């Protein structure tokens, strides 16, 4: 194999790679869809892989939706029969971490979208209810919940100074866990705009608290462990397909998976080559084994 080889492949070589793997892990945004538009050919690729007996999983750092809402999105974008069990989001895995890994009891102060709150509740975890602060409430007199034992930060379009202030008060207690759904710095929107990602909000809280968050999403190994604990999954027979070198490809490398960069999303072939040519050994973790233009290339490769 071409480990960290950054090798462009298609056709027969891609066919051989897919033949050699039993499990395919797809990142979502930038790989199978962009926002609300499926990548051309992606639904057919997922179907063709499953028809050939491959197991397909979706591994997304997007914490904004609960799993059930992803099922609906898959259906809406033309992906037939994607099962809730195949979807691993950073919100779902954060809840699983708190339930199964952290010896955790108490409440979570969650900064995040409704998706984060819903997954926590589904996992049976108590969450501090968000309430509107009255006009006389400020950072020195706001109520703090004495039962909070964890702070979880994810993408939150209603992020505020008050949330930041409360979170760093909770984190003064060194026993209080500090988790982040994902480290993503930003995400592309339509029309060339970007939106700040969970990583930027986490960075604010890391500075304010002088602590470092435990990251649950890619590139942390935990998401793979989450899948492996539910499905018998062997890294050697698994392939990670992603569009962001710093999360998806590093995740694959961290977990011992073969990696494919697809060029329908954030990272470019040139950026991968810059990492490959770097003198810093750590940068090698950012280099994919293979590069495809689009996962649509999988279709002709499968049909070879
Ligand atoms: N988080 C948010 C809020 C997003 O909007 C996106 C992409 O649109 C992501 C994370 C990244 O998702 P993925 O890991 O599927 O690329
Ligand atoms: Ca992505």
CSV table of C-alpha atoms and ligand atoms in Angstrom, one decimal:
chain,number,residue,atom,x,y,z
A,1,UNK,CA,0.0,0.0,0.0
A,2,UNK,CA,0.9,3.6,-0.5
A,3,UNK,CA,1.0,4.7,3.2
A,4,UNK,CA,0.8,8.5,3.3
A,5,UNK,CA,1.6,8.4,-0.4
A,6,UNK,CA,-0.8,11.1,-1.5
A,7,UNK,CA,-1.4,9.1,-4.6
A,8,UNK,CA,-4.1,10.1,-7.1
A,9,UNK,CA,-6.1,7.0,-8.0
A,10,UNK,CA,-9.1,5.9,-10.1
A,11,UNK,CA,-10.1,3.0,-12.2
A,12,UNK,CA,-8.4,-0.3,-11.6
A,13,UNK,CA,-6.2,0.9,-8.7
A,14,UNK,CA,-9.3,2.2,-6.9
A,15,UNK,CA,-11.1,-1.0,-7.7
A,16,UNK,CA,-8.3,-2.9,-6.0
A,17,UNK,CA,-8.3,-0.7,-3.0
A,18,UNK,CA,-12.1,-1.0,-2.5
A,19,UNK,CA,-11.9,-4.8,-3.0
A,20,UNK,CA,-9.3,-5.0,-0.2
A,21,UNK,CA,-11.6,-3.2,2.4
A,22,UNK,CA,-14.7,-4.4,4.1
A,23,UNK,CA,-15.7,-1.2,5.9
A,24,UNK,CA,-15.9,2.3,4.4
A,25,UNK,CA,-16.2,5.3,6.7
A,26,UNK,CA,-17.4,8.5,5.0
A,27,UNK,CA,-17.2,12.0,6.4
A,28,UNK,CA,-20.4,13.8,5.4
A,29,UNK,CA,-20.0,17.4,4.5
A,30,UNK,CA,-17.6,17.9,1.6
A,31,UNK,CA,-17.7,14.1,0.8
A,32,UNK,CA,-21.2,12.9,0.3
A,33,UNK,CA,-22.9,16.2,0.4
A,34,UNK,CA,-22.2,19.9,0.4
A,35,UNK,CA,-24.8,21.6,2.7
A,36,UNK,CA,-28.2,20.6,1.3
A,37,UNK,CA,-26.9,19.2,-2.0
A,38,UNK,CA,-25.7,15.6,-2.5
A,39,UNK,CA,-22.3,15.2,-4.2
A,40,UNK,CA,-23.2,13.9,-7.7
A,41,UNK,CA,-23.2,10.1,-7.8
A,42,UNK,CA,-22.8,9.8,-4.0
A,43,UNK,CA,-26.1,8.0,-3.3
A,44,UNK,CA,-25.3,5.5,-6.1
A,45,UNK,CA,-21.8,4.9,-4.6
A,46,UNK,CA,-23.3,4.2,-1.1
A,47,UNK,CA,-25.8,1.8,-2.6
A,48,UNK,CA,-23.2,0.1,-4.8
A,49,UNK,CA,-20.9,-0.4,-1.8
A,50,UNK,CA,-23.7,-2.0,0.2
A,51,UNK,CA,-24.7,-4.2,-2.7
A,52,UNK,CA,-21.2,-5.6,-2.8
A,53,UNK,CA,-21.5,-6.5,0.9
A,54,UNK,CA,-19.4,-3.6,2.3
A,55,UNK,CA,-20.4,-2.0,5.5
A,56,UNK,CA,-20.7,1.8,5.3
A,57,UNK,CA,-20.6,4.3,8.2
A,58,UNK,CA,-21.0,8.0,8.3
A,59,UNK,CA,-18.7,9.9,10.7
A,60,UNK,CA,-19.5,13.6,11.0
A,61,UNK,CA,-18.1,16.4,13.2
A,62,UNK,CA,-21.4,18.2,12.7
A,63,UNK,CA,-23.1,18.2,16.1
A,64,UNK,CA,-26.1,20.3,15.1
A,65,UNK,CA,-28.5,17.4,14.4
A,66,UNK,CA,-29.6,14.4,16.4
A,67,UNK,CA,-29.1,11.1,14.5
A,68,UNK,CA,-32.8,10.8,13.6
A,69,UNK,CA,-32.6,14.1,11.8
A,70,UNK,CA,-29.6,12.8,9.8
A,71,UNK,CA,-31.7,9.8,8.7
A,72,UNK,CA,-34.2,12.3,7.3
A,73,UNK,CA,-31.5,14.3,5.6
A,74,UNK,CA,-30.1,11.2,4.0
A,75,UNK,CA,-33.5,10.3,2.7
A,76,UNK,CA,-34.2,13.8,1.5
A,77,UNK,CA,-30.9,13.9,-0.5
A,78,UNK,CA,-31.6,10.6,-2.2
A,79,UNK,CA,-29.6,8.2,0.0
A,80,UNK,CA,-32.0,5.3,0.3
A,81,UNK,CA,-32.0,3.1,3.4
A,82,UNK,CA,-29.3,4.8,5.5
A,83,UNK,CA,-29.9,3.5,9.0
A,84,UNK,CA,-29.6,5.5,12.2
A,85,UNK,CA,-27.1,2.9,13.5
A,86,UNK,CA,-24.7,3.7,10.7
A,87,UNK,CA,-24.5,7.4,11.6
A,88,UNK,CA,-21.9,8.6,14.1
A,89,UNK,CA,-22.0,12.3,14.8
A,90,UNK,CA,-19.8,14.2,17.3
A,91,UNK,CA,-23.0,15.0,19.3
A,92,UNK,CA,-24.0,11.3,19.5
A,93,UNK,CA,-20.4,10.3,20.4
A,94,UNK,CA,-20.1,13.0,23.0
A,95,UNK,CA,-23.2,11.7,24.7
A,96,UNK,CA,-21.9,8.1,24.5
A,97,UNK,CA,-18.6,9.3,26.0
A,98,UNK,CA,-20.3,10.8,29.0
A,99,UNK,CA,-22.6,7.8,29.4
A,100,UNK,CA,-20.1,5.0,28.8
A,101,UNK,CA,-16.6,6.3,29.4
A,102,UNK,CA,-16.5,9.2,31.9
A,103,UNK,CA,-17.4,8.0,35.3
A,104,UNK,CA,-19.9,10.8,35.2
A,105,UNK,CA,-22.9,11.7,37.3
A,106,UNK,CA,-24.3,15.2,37.7
A,107,UNK,CA,-25.4,17.6,35.1
A,108,UNK,CA,-23.8,18.8,31.8
A,109,UNK,CA,-23.6,22.5,31.0
A,110,UNK,CA,-23.8,22.3,27.2
A,111,UNK,CA,-22.9,25.0,24.8
A,112,UNK,CA,-24.3,23.9,21.5
A,113,UNK,CA,-27.2,23.5,19.1
A,114,UNK,CA,-30.4,21.6,19.9
A,115,UNK,CA,-28.7,18.5,18.3
A,116,UNK,CA,-26.3,18.4,21.2
A,117,UNK,CA,-29.0,18.7,23.8
A,118,UNK,CA,-31.2,16.1,22.2
A,119,UNK,CA,-28.4,13.5,22.0
A,120,UNK,CA,-27.5,14.1,25.7
A,121,UNK,CA,-31.1,13.7,26.7
A,122,UNK,CA,-31.4,10.5,24.6
A,123,UNK,CA,-28.4,9.1,26.4
A,124,UNK,CA,-30.2,9.8,29.7
A,125,UNK,CA,-27.8,12.6,30.7
A,126,UNK,CA,-29.1,15.6,32.7
A,127,UNK,CA,-28.5,18.9,31.0
A,128,UNK,CA,-28.7,22.4,32.5
A,129,UNK,CA,-31.7,23.9,30.9
A,130,UNK,CA,-31.1,27.1,29.0
A,131,UNK,CA,-33.1,30.0,30.2
A,132,UNK,CA,-33.3,33.6,29.2
A,133,UNK,CA,-31.4,35.7,31.7
A,134,UNK,CA,-33.4,38.7,33.0
A,135,UNK,CA,-32.4,42.3,32.4
A,136,UNK,CA,-30.6,42.6,35.8
A,137,UNK,CA,-28.6,39.4,35.4
A,138,UNK,CA,-24.9,39.8,34.7
A,139,UNK,CA,-21.8,37.7,35.0
A,140,UNK,CA,-21.3,38.4,38.7
A,141,UNK,CA,-24.9,37.6,39.8
A,142,UNK,CA,-26.1,34.9,37.4
A,143,UNK,CA,-27.2,31.6,38.8
A,144,UNK,CA,-24.8,28.6,38.6
A,145,UNK,CA,-26.1,25.1,39.0
A,146,UNK,CA,-24.2,23.3,41.8
A,147,UNK,CA,-24.8,19.9,40.1
A,148,UNK,CA,-22.7,20.6,37.0
A,149,UNK,CA,-19.9,18.1,36.6
A,150,UNK,CA,-19.1,18.6,32.9
A,151,UNK,CA,-19.0,21.3,30.3
A,152,UNK,CA,-19.5,20.3,26.7
A,153,UNK,CA,-18.8,22.8,23.9
A,154,UNK,CA,-20.2,22.4,20.3
A,155,UNK,CA,-21.3,24.6,17.5
A,156,UNK,CA,-23.7,27.2,18.8
A,157,UNK,CA,-25.1,30.0,16.8
A,158,UNK,CA,-26.4,31.5,20.0
A,159,UNK,CA,-23.0,31.5,21.7
A,160,UNK,CA,-22.7,34.4,24.0
A,161,UNK,CA,-20.4,36.1,26.5
A,162,UNK,CA,-22.7,34.9,29.3
A,163,UNK,CA,-22.4,31.3,28.2
A,164,UNK,CA,-18.6,31.7,28.1
A,165,UNK,CA,-18.6,33.3,31.5
A,166,UNK,CA,-20.7,30.6,33.1
A,167,UNK,CA,-18.7,27.8,31.5
A,168,UNK,CA,-15.4,29.1,32.8
A,169,UNK,CA,-16.9,29.4,36.3
A,170,UNK,CA,-17.9,25.7,36.1
A,171,UNK,CA,-14.4,24.8,34.9
A,172,UNK,CA,-12.8,26.4,38.0
A,173,UNK,CA,-13.6,23.1,39.6
A,174,UNK,CA,-10.8,20.9,38.4
A,175,UNK,CA,-13.1,17.8,38.8
A,176,UNK,CA,-15.5,19.3,36.2
A,177,UNK,CA,-15.0,17.6,32.8
A,178,UNK,CA,-14.2,19.8,29.8
A,179,UNK,CA,-15.3,18.2,26.5
A,180,UNK,CA,-15.5,19.6,23.0
A,181,UNK,CA,-17.6,17.9,20.3
A,182,UNK,CA,-15.1,18.7,17.6
A,183,UNK,CA,-12.1,20.9,16.8
A,184,UNK,CA,-13.3,22.3,13.4
A,185,UNK,CA,-12.1,25.9,13.0
A,186,UNK,CA,-14.7,26.9,10.4
A,187,UNK,CA,-17.0,25.6,7.7
A,188,UNK,CA,-17.8,26.7,4.2
A,189,UNK,CA,-21.2,28.2,3.5
A,190,UNK,CA,-22.7,29.0,0.1
A,191,UNK,CA,-21.5,32.1,-1.8
A,192,UNK,CA,-17.9,31.9,-0.4
A,193,UNK,CA,-18.8,32.7,3.2
A,194,UNK,CA,-17.7,30.7,6.1
A,195,UNK,CA,-19.1,30.1,9.6
A,196,UNK,CA,-16.9,29.7,12.7
A,197,UNK,CA,-16.8,26.1,13.9
A,198,UNK,CA,-16.9,24.5,17.4
A,199,UNK,CA,-13.1,24.7,17.6
A,200,UNK,CA,-13.2,28.5,17.6
A,201,UNK,CA,-15.7,28.5,20.5
A,202,UNK,CA,-13.7,25.9,22.4
A,203,UNK,CA,-10.6,28.0,21.9
A,204,UNK,CA,-12.3,30.9,23.6
A,205,UNK,CA,-13.2,28.8,26.6
A,206,UNK,CA,-9.7,27.2,26.7
A,207,UNK,CA,-8.2,30.6,27.0
A,208,UNK,CA,-10.8,31.8,29.6
A,209,UNK,CA,-10.4,28.7,31.8
A,210,UNK,CA,-6.7,28.0,31.2
A,211,UNK,CA,-7.7,24.4,30.5
A,212,UNK,CA,-7.6,22.1,27.5
A,213,UNK,CA,-10.8,20.4,26.3
A,214,UNK,CA,-10.9,16.7,25.5
A,215,UNK,CA,-12.0,16.4,21.9
A,216,UNK,CA,-14.5,13.8,21.1
A,217,UNK,CA,-14.9,14.2,17.3
A,218,UNK,CA,-12.4,13.6,14.5
A,219,UNK,CA,-9.4,13.5,14.7
A,220,UNK,CA,-9.8,11.8,18.1
A,221,UNK,CA,-9.8,8.0,18.1
A,222,UNK,CA,-13.0,8.0,20.2
A,223,UNK,CA,-15.4,8.1,17.3
A,224,UNK,CA,-13.8,5.0,15.8
A,225,UNK,CA,-13.9,3.2,19.2
A,226,UNK,CA,-17.6,4.2,19.3
A,227,UNK,CA,-18.2,2.4,16.0
A,228,UNK,CA,-16.0,-0.5,16.9
A,229,UNK,CA,-17.8,-1.1,20.2
A,230,UNK,CA,-21.1,-1.5,18.3
A,231,UNK,CA,-19.8,-3.3,15.1
A,232,UNK,CA,-17.0,-5.7,14.9
A,233,UNK,CA,-14.6,-3.4,13.1
A,234,UNK,CA,-11.0,-4.2,12.1
A,235,UNK,CA,-8.9,-1.1,11.3
A,236,UNK,CA,-6.9,-3.0,8.6
A,237,UNK,CA,-10.1,-3.7,6.6
A,238,UNK,CA,-11.4,-0.2,7.0
A,239,UNK,CA,-11.1,2.9,4.8
A,240,UNK,CA,-11.6,6.5,5.9
A,241,UNK,CA,-12.8,8.9,3.2
A,242,UNK,CA,-12.7,12.6,4.1
A,243,UNK,CA,-12.2,16.1,2.7
A,244,UNK,CA,-10.4,17.8,5.6
A,245,UNK,CA,-6.7,16.8,6.2
A,246,UNK,CA,-6.5,18.1,9.7
A,247,UNK,CA,-9.6,16.2,11.0
A,248,UNK,CA,-10.5,13.3,8.6
A,249,UNK,CA,-7.1,12.2,7.5
A,250,UNK,CA,-5.5,12.6,10.9
A,251,UNK,CA,-8.4,10.6,12.3
A,252,UNK,CA,-7.8,7.8,9.8
A,253,UNK,CA,-4.1,7.8,10.6
A,254,UNK,CA,-4.7,7.9,14.4
A,255,UNK,CA,-7.0,4.8,14.1
A,256,UNK,CA,-4.8,2.8,11.7
A,257,UNK,CA,-7.1,3.1,8.7
A,258,UNK,CA,-6.2,3.6,5.1
A,259,UNK,CA,-7.1,7.1,4.1
A,260,UNK,CA,-8.6,8.8,1.0
A,261,UNK,CA,-8.8,12.5,0.5
A,262,UNK,CA,-11.7,13.6,-1.8
A,263,UNK,CA,-11.4,17.0,-3.5
A,264,UNK,CA,-15.1,17.9,-3.3
A,265,UNK,CA,-14.7,19.7,0.0
A,266,UNK,CA,-12.3,21.9,2.1
A,267,UNK,CA,-8.7,20.6,1.5
A,268,UNK,CA,-6.8,20.7,-1.8
A,269,UNK,CA,-4.3,18.3,-3.4
A,270,UNK,CA,-1.7,21.1,-3.0
A,271,UNK,CA,-2.2,21.3,0.7
A,272,UNK,CA,-1.8,17.6,1.0
A,273,UNK,CA,1.5,17.8,-0.9
A,274,UNK,CA,2.7,20.7,1.3
A,275,UNK,CA,2.2,18.3,4.3
A,276,UNK,CA,3.9,15.5,2.5
A,277,UNK,CA,7.0,17.7,1.6
A,278,UNK,CA,7.2,19.1,5.2
A,279,UNK,CA,10.3,18.3,7.2
A,280,UNK,CA,8.3,18.0,10.4
A,281,UNK,CA,7.6,14.4,11.1
A,282,UNK,CA,4.2,15.2,12.8
A,283,UNK,CA,2.9,16.6,9.5
A,284,UNK,CA,3.0,13.2,7.9
A,285,UNK,CA,-0.2,12.4,9.8
A,286,UNK,CA,-1.9,14.9,7.6
A,287,UNK,CA,-1.0,13.1,4.4
A,288,UNK,CA,-3.7,10.8,2.9
A,289,UNK,CA,-2.7,7.5,1.3
A,290,UNK,CA,-4.8,8.2,-1.7
A,291,UNK,CA,-6.6,11.1,-3.4
A,292,UNK,CA,-9.7,11.1,-5.6
A,293,UNK,CA,-11.5,13.9,-7.4
A,294,UNK,CA,-14.9,12.8,-6.0
A,295,UNK,CA,-16.3,9.7,-4.5
A,296,UNK,CA,-18.3,9.4,-7.8
A,297,UNK,CA,-15.0,7.8,-9.0
A,298,UNK,CA,-15.8,4.9,-6.8
A,299,UNK,CA,-18.7,4.0,-9.0
A,300,UNK,CA,-16.8,3.3,-12.2
A,301,UNK,CA,-14.1,1.7,-10.1
A,302,UNK,CA,-16.6,-0.7,-8.6
A,303,UNK,CA,-18.0,-1.5,-12.0
A,304,UNK,CA,-14.5,-2.3,-13.4
B,1,LIG,N1,-20.0,21.3,12.3
B,1,LIG,C1,-20.8,22.1,11.6
B,1,LIG,C2,-21.6,23.1,12.4
B,1,LIG,C3,-20.9,22.1,10.2
B,1,LIG,O1,-21.8,23.0,9.6
B,1,LIG,C4,-20.2,21.2,9.5
B,1,LIG,C5,-20.2,21.1,8.0
B,1,LIG,O2,-21.1,21.7,7.4
B,1,LIG,C6,-19.3,20.3,10.2
B,1,LIG,C7,-19.2,20.4,11.6
B,1,LIG,C8,-18.4,19.4,9.5
B,1,LIG,O3,-19.1,18.2,9.2
B,1,LIG,P1,-18.4,17.0,8.6
B,1,LIG,O4,-17.5,16.4,9.6
B,1,LIG,O5,-19.5,16.1,8.1
B,1,LIG,O6,-17.6,17.5,7.4
B,2,LIG,CA1,-16.1,17.3,5.9
